[in-house]
PDB file of C-alpha atoms in Angstrom:
ATOM      1  CA  UNK D 136       0.000   0.000   0.000  1.00 66.00           C
ATOM      2  CA  UNK D 137       2.725   2.476   0.972  1.00 71.00           C
ATOM      3  CA  UNK D 138       4.699   1.552  -2.150  1.00 69.00           C
ATOM      4  CA  UNK D 139       1.642   2.235  -4.305  1.00 68.00           C
ATOM      5  CA  UNK D 140       1.162   5.662  -2.749  1.00 70.00           C
ATOM      6  CA  UNK D 141       4.839   6.466  -3.207  1.00 70.00           C
ATOM      7  CA  UNK D 142       4.686   5.477  -6.888  1.00 68.00           C
ATOM      8  CA  UNK D 143       1.538   7.525  -7.392  1.00 73.00           C
ATOM      9  CA  UNK D 144       3.146  10.577  -5.768  1.00 78.00           C
ATOM     10  CA  UNK D 145       6.271  10.124  -7.888  1.00 77.00           C
ATOM     11  CA  UNK D 146       4.127   9.888 -11.029  1.00 76.00           C
ATOM     12  CA  UNK D 147       2.197  13.010 -10.102  1.00 85.00           C
ATOM     13  CA  UNK D 148       5.411  14.912  -9.423  1.00 84.00           C
ATOM     14  CA  UNK D 149       6.859  13.787 -12.774  1.00 82.00           C
ATOM     15  CA  UNK D 150       3.677  14.829 -14.600  1.00 83.00           C
ATOM     16  CA  UNK D 151       3.711  18.237 -12.886  1.00 87.00           C
ATOM     17  CA  UNK D 152       7.398  18.748 -13.730  1.00 86.00           C
ATOM     18  CA  UNK D 153       6.856  17.786 -17.365  1.00 83.00           C
ATOM     19  CA  UNK D 154       3.790  20.003 -17.564  1.00 83.00           C
ATOM     20  CA  UNK D 155       5.793  22.937 -16.218  1.00 87.00           C
ATOM     21  CA  UNK D 156       8.574  22.299 -18.747  1.00 84.00           C
ATOM     22  CA  UNK D 157       6.109  22.204 -21.652  1.00 82.00           C
ATOM     23  CA  UNK D 158       4.287  25.290 -20.397  1.00 82.00           C
ATOM     24  CA  UNK D 159       7.564  27.220 -20.169  1.00 84.00           C
ATOM     25  CA  UNK D 160       8.589  26.144 -23.672  1.00 81.00           C
ATOM     26  CA  UNK D 161       5.159  27.018 -25.100  1.00 80.00           C
ATOM     27  CA  UNK D 162       5.183  30.451 -23.450  1.00 81.00           C
ATOM     28  CA  UNK D 163       8.625  31.269 -24.847  1.00 83.00           C
ATOM     29  CA  UNK D 164       7.988  29.887 -28.318  1.00 80.00           C
ATOM     30  CA  UNK D 165       7.266  32.434 -30.980  1.00 83.00           C
ATOM     31  CA  UNK D 166       4.657  30.279 -32.543  1.00 86.00           C
ATOM     32  CA  UNK D 167       1.050  30.988 -33.378  1.00 89.00           C
ATOM     33  CA  UNK D 168      -1.448  28.180 -33.153  1.00 91.00           C
ATOM     34  CA  UNK D 169      -3.072  28.003 -36.608  1.00 93.00           C
ATOM     35  CA  UNK D 170      -6.872  28.291 -36.546  1.00 93.00           C
ATOM     36  CA  UNK D 171      -6.984  25.254 -38.838  1.00 96.00           C
ATOM     37  CA  UNK D 172      -5.578  23.248 -35.902  1.00 96.00           C
ATOM     38  CA  UNK D 173      -7.286  25.091 -33.045  1.00 97.00           C
ATOM     39  CA  UNK D 174     -10.835  24.420 -34.280  1.00 97.00           C
ATOM     40  CA  UNK D 175     -10.360  20.629 -34.497  1.00 96.00           C
ATOM     41  CA  UNK D 176      -8.689  20.744 -31.072  1.00 96.00           C
ATOM     42  CA  UNK D 177     -11.756  22.485 -29.645  1.00 97.00           C
ATOM     43  CA  UNK D 178     -13.906  19.796 -31.286  1.00 96.00           C
ATOM     44  CA  UNK D 179     -11.732  17.125 -29.654  1.00 94.00           C
ATOM     45  CA  UNK D 180     -11.918  18.801 -26.239  1.00 96.00           C
ATOM     46  CA  UNK D 181     -15.713  19.028 -26.381  1.00 97.00           C
ATOM     47  CA  UNK D 182     -15.923  15.432 -27.593  1.00 95.00           C
ATOM     48  CA  UNK D 183     -13.712  14.330 -24.664  1.00 94.00           C
ATOM     49  CA  UNK D 184     -15.942  16.239 -22.244  1.00 96.00           C
ATOM     50  CA  UNK D 185     -18.981  14.508 -23.715  1.00 95.00           C
ATOM     51  CA  UNK D 186     -17.411  11.082 -23.174  1.00 91.00           C
ATOM     52  CA  UNK D 187     -16.392  11.950 -19.619  1.00 94.00           C
ATOM     53  CA  UNK D 188     -19.913  13.119 -18.837  1.00 96.00           C
ATOM     54  CA  UNK D 189     -21.395   9.945 -20.352  1.00 94.00           C
ATOM     55  CA  UNK D 190     -19.030   7.852 -18.238  1.00 91.00           C
ATOM     56  CA  UNK D 191     -20.530   9.611 -15.208  1.00 94.00           C
ATOM     57  CA  UNK D 192     -24.144   9.148 -16.291  1.00 95.00           C
ATOM     58  CA  UNK D 193     -24.743  12.569 -17.805  1.00 96.00           C
ATOM     59  CA  UNK D 194     -24.393  14.152 -21.227  1.00 96.00           C
ATOM     60  CA  UNK D 195     -23.171  17.358 -22.822  1.00 96.00           C
ATOM     61  CA  UNK D 196     -26.640  18.884 -23.296  1.00 96.00           C
ATOM     62  CA  UNK D 197     -27.537  18.402 -19.639  1.00 97.00           C
ATOM     63  CA  UNK D 198     -24.156  19.762 -18.522  1.00 96.00           C
ATOM     64  CA  UNK D 199     -24.474  22.861 -20.705  1.00 97.00           C
ATOM     65  CA  UNK D 200     -27.979  23.496 -19.351  1.00 96.00           C
ATOM     66  CA  UNK D 201     -26.704  23.127 -15.776  1.00 96.00           C
ATOM     67  CA  UNK D 202     -23.936  25.679 -16.291  1.00 96.00           C
ATOM     68  CA  UNK D 203     -26.197  27.897 -18.436  1.00 97.00           C
ATOM     69  CA  UNK D 204     -23.859  27.931 -21.423  1.00 97.00           C
ATOM     70  CA  UNK D 205     -23.950  26.894 -25.043  1.00 97.00           C
ATOM     71  CA  UNK D 206     -21.358  24.889 -26.914  1.00 97.00           C
ATOM     72  CA  UNK D 207     -20.324  28.170 -28.575  1.00 97.00           C
ATOM     73  CA  UNK D 208     -19.732  29.677 -25.112  1.00 97.00           C
ATOM     74  CA  UNK D 209     -17.610  26.681 -24.192  1.00 97.00           C
ATOM     75  CA  UNK D 210     -15.566  27.106 -27.370  1.00 97.00           C
ATOM     76  CA  UNK D 211     -14.888  30.764 -26.486  1.00 97.00           C
ATOM     77  CA  UNK D 212     -13.998  29.859 -22.891  1.00 97.00           C
ATOM     78  CA  UNK D 213     -11.671  27.057 -23.987  1.00 98.00           C
ATOM     79  CA  UNK D 214      -9.986  28.736 -26.975  1.00 97.00           C
ATOM     80  CA  UNK D 215      -6.855  29.757 -25.033  1.00 93.00           C
ATOM     81  CA  UNK D 216      -6.468  26.239 -23.662  1.00 93.00           C
ATOM     82  CA  UNK D 217      -6.942  24.760 -27.153  1.00 95.00           C
ATOM     83  CA  UNK D 218      -4.325  27.141 -28.572  1.00 93.00           C
ATOM     84  CA  UNK D 219      -1.889  26.091 -25.829  1.00 89.00           C
ATOM     85  CA  UNK D 220      -2.559  22.410 -26.542  1.00 90.00           C
ATOM     86  CA  UNK D 221      -1.920  22.951 -30.260  1.00 93.00           C
ATOM     87  CA  UNK D 222       1.296  24.890 -29.591  1.00 91.00           C
ATOM     88  CA  UNK D 223       2.484  22.186 -27.201  1.00 90.00           C
ATOM     89  CA  UNK D 224       1.739  19.496 -29.759  1.00 90.00           C
ATOM     90  CA  UNK D 225       3.632  21.372 -32.482  1.00 92.00           C
ATOM     91  CA  UNK D 226       6.588  21.894 -30.148  1.00 91.00           C
ATOM     92  CA  UNK D 227       6.672  18.212 -29.209  1.00 91.00           C
ATOM     93  CA  UNK D 228       6.622  17.264 -32.895  1.00 93.00           C
ATOM     94  CA  UNK D 229       9.448  19.698 -33.640  1.00 92.00           C
ATOM     95  CA  UNK D 230      11.556  18.335 -30.773  1.00 92.00           C
ATOM     96  CA  UNK D 231      10.843  14.769 -31.877  1.00 95.00           C
ATOM     97  CA  UNK D 232      11.925  15.613 -35.423  1.00 96.00           C
ATOM     98  CA  UNK D 233      15.049  17.515 -34.341  1.00 95.00           C
ATOM     99  CA  UNK D 234      16.121  14.801 -31.906  1.00 95.00           C
ATOM    100  CA  UNK D 235      14.987  11.946 -34.165  1.00 96.00           C
ATOM    101  CA  UNK D 236      12.683  10.602 -31.463  1.00 95.00           C
ATOM    102  CA  UNK D 237      10.565   7.710 -32.667  1.00 93.00           C
ATOM    103  CA  UNK D 238       9.098   4.715 -30.887  1.00 94.00           C
ATOM    104  CA  UNK D 239      10.775   1.409 -31.611  1.00 95.00           C
ATOM    105  CA  UNK D 240       8.753  -1.295 -33.353  1.00 96.00           C
ATOM    106  CA  UNK D 241       8.737  -3.254 -30.073  1.00 96.00           C
ATOM    107  CA  UNK D 242       7.375  -0.247 -28.130  1.00 95.00           C
ATOM    108  CA  UNK D 243       4.718   0.317 -30.774  1.00 95.00           C
ATOM    109  CA  UNK D 244       3.668  -3.333 -30.843  1.00 94.00           C
ATOM    110  CA  UNK D 245       3.506  -3.535 -27.039  1.00 95.00           C
ATOM    111  CA  UNK D 246       1.325  -0.417 -26.828  1.00 94.00           C
ATOM    112  CA  UNK D 247      -0.965  -1.638 -29.608  1.00 91.00           C
ATOM    113  CA  UNK D 248      -1.423  -4.922 -27.742  1.00 90.00           C
ATOM    114  CA  UNK D 249      -2.224  -2.938 -24.589  1.00 91.00           C
ATOM    115  CA  UNK D 250      -4.936  -1.024 -26.429  1.00 86.00           C
ATOM    116  CA  UNK D 251      -6.364  -4.108 -28.126  1.00 85.00           C
ATOM    117  CA  UNK D 252      -6.579  -6.001 -24.820  1.00 88.00           C
ATOM    118  CA  UNK D 253      -9.203  -3.493 -23.721  1.00 86.00           C
ATOM    119  CA  UNK D 254     -11.620  -5.034 -26.220  1.00 84.00           C
ATOM    120  CA  UNK D 255     -13.215  -8.486 -26.146  1.00 85.00           C
ATOM    121  CA  UNK D 256     -12.052  -9.120 -29.722  1.00 82.00           C
ATOM    122  CA  UNK D 257      -9.914  -7.586 -32.444  1.00 76.00           C
ATOM    123  CA  UNK D 258     -13.065  -7.207 -34.539  1.00 80.00           C
ATOM    124  CA  UNK D 259     -14.654  -5.017 -31.852  1.00 80.00           C
ATOM    125  CA  UNK D 260     -11.487  -2.938 -31.589  1.00 77.00           C
ATOM    126  CA  UNK D 261     -11.503  -2.385 -35.355  1.00 74.00           C
ATOM    127  CA  UNK D 262     -15.164  -1.365 -35.271  1.00 78.00           C
ATOM    128  CA  UNK D 263     -14.449   1.131 -32.466  1.00 78.00           C
ATOM    129  CA  UNK D 264     -11.389   2.640 -34.186  1.00 79.00           C
ATOM    130  CA  UNK D 265     -10.182   3.117 -37.704  1.00 83.00           C
ATOM    131  CA  UNK D 266      -6.976   0.984 -37.678  1.00 82.00           C
ATOM    132  CA  UNK D 267      -4.747   3.559 -39.447  1.00 88.00           C
ATOM    133  CA  UNK D 268      -6.018   6.313 -37.129  1.00 86.00           C
ATOM    134  CA  UNK D 269      -5.405   4.134 -34.071  1.00 86.00           C
ATOM    135  CA  UNK D 270      -1.875   3.368 -35.268  1.00 90.00           C
ATOM    136  CA  UNK D 271      -1.138   7.052 -35.907  1.00 91.00           C
ATOM    137  CA  UNK D 272      -2.586   7.998 -32.526  1.00 88.00           C
ATOM    138  CA  UNK D 273      -0.540   5.311 -30.761  1.00 92.00           C
ATOM    139  CA  UNK D 274       2.669   6.405 -32.487  1.00 93.00           C
ATOM    140  CA  UNK D 275       1.924  10.001 -31.484  1.00 92.00           C
ATOM    141  CA  UNK D 276       1.340   9.085 -27.843  1.00 91.00           C
ATOM    142  CA  UNK D 277       4.575   7.083 -27.737  1.00 95.00           C
ATOM    143  CA  UNK D 278       6.508   9.881 -29.436  1.00 95.00           C
ATOM    144  CA  UNK D 279       5.139  12.387 -26.920  1.00 92.00           C
ATOM    145  CA  UNK D 280       6.089  10.147 -24.000  1.00 92.00           C
ATOM    146  CA  UNK D 281       9.622   9.772 -25.352  1.00 94.00           C
ATOM    147  CA  UNK D 282      10.001  13.539 -25.881  1.00 93.00           C
ATOM    148  CA  UNK D 283       8.772  14.162 -22.330  1.00 90.00           C
ATOM    149  CA  UNK D 284      11.293  11.642 -21.012  1.00 90.00           C
ATOM    150  CA  UNK D 285      13.999  13.448 -22.995  1.00 91.00           C
ATOM    151  CA  UNK D 286      12.970  16.847 -21.601  1.00 86.00           C
ATOM    152  CA  UNK D 287      12.664  15.450 -18.100  1.00 82.00           C
ATOM    153  CA  UNK D 288      16.203  14.085 -18.220  1.00 83.00           C
ATOM    154  CA  UNK D 289      17.729  17.320 -19.585  1.00 72.00           C
TER     155      UNK D 289
END
């Protein structure tokens, strides 16, 4: 039990440190977040909120009514956060490219197996996700993790 708490605290500290590093880099970067990327990021954020609400027995419409806002209001409120997420993503990609950071085939395969194990069958996994999109997403997550490890060790 104590070991689990220690590991959780260590993980939280690492996440906070990495978040601070990325925030500092994003604030110093002379980079504008293109609207063509910010709008889809806002869509993604709202979609994620919808899934989170559904997981807790609610839905987006009910939530918006409770907070007396529209989806358009939410988009305005969240625009700065979406811009920061886009900038951070672009910075991570640039670092990955400059440092030649890519997941190994073994890392990719292990992570794909991890994802697929969450489904009763491969067929159900393929119906839930478009395989090329899932592969691209998985590679992106692994690349981000490796860049964060690189930044954390610097």
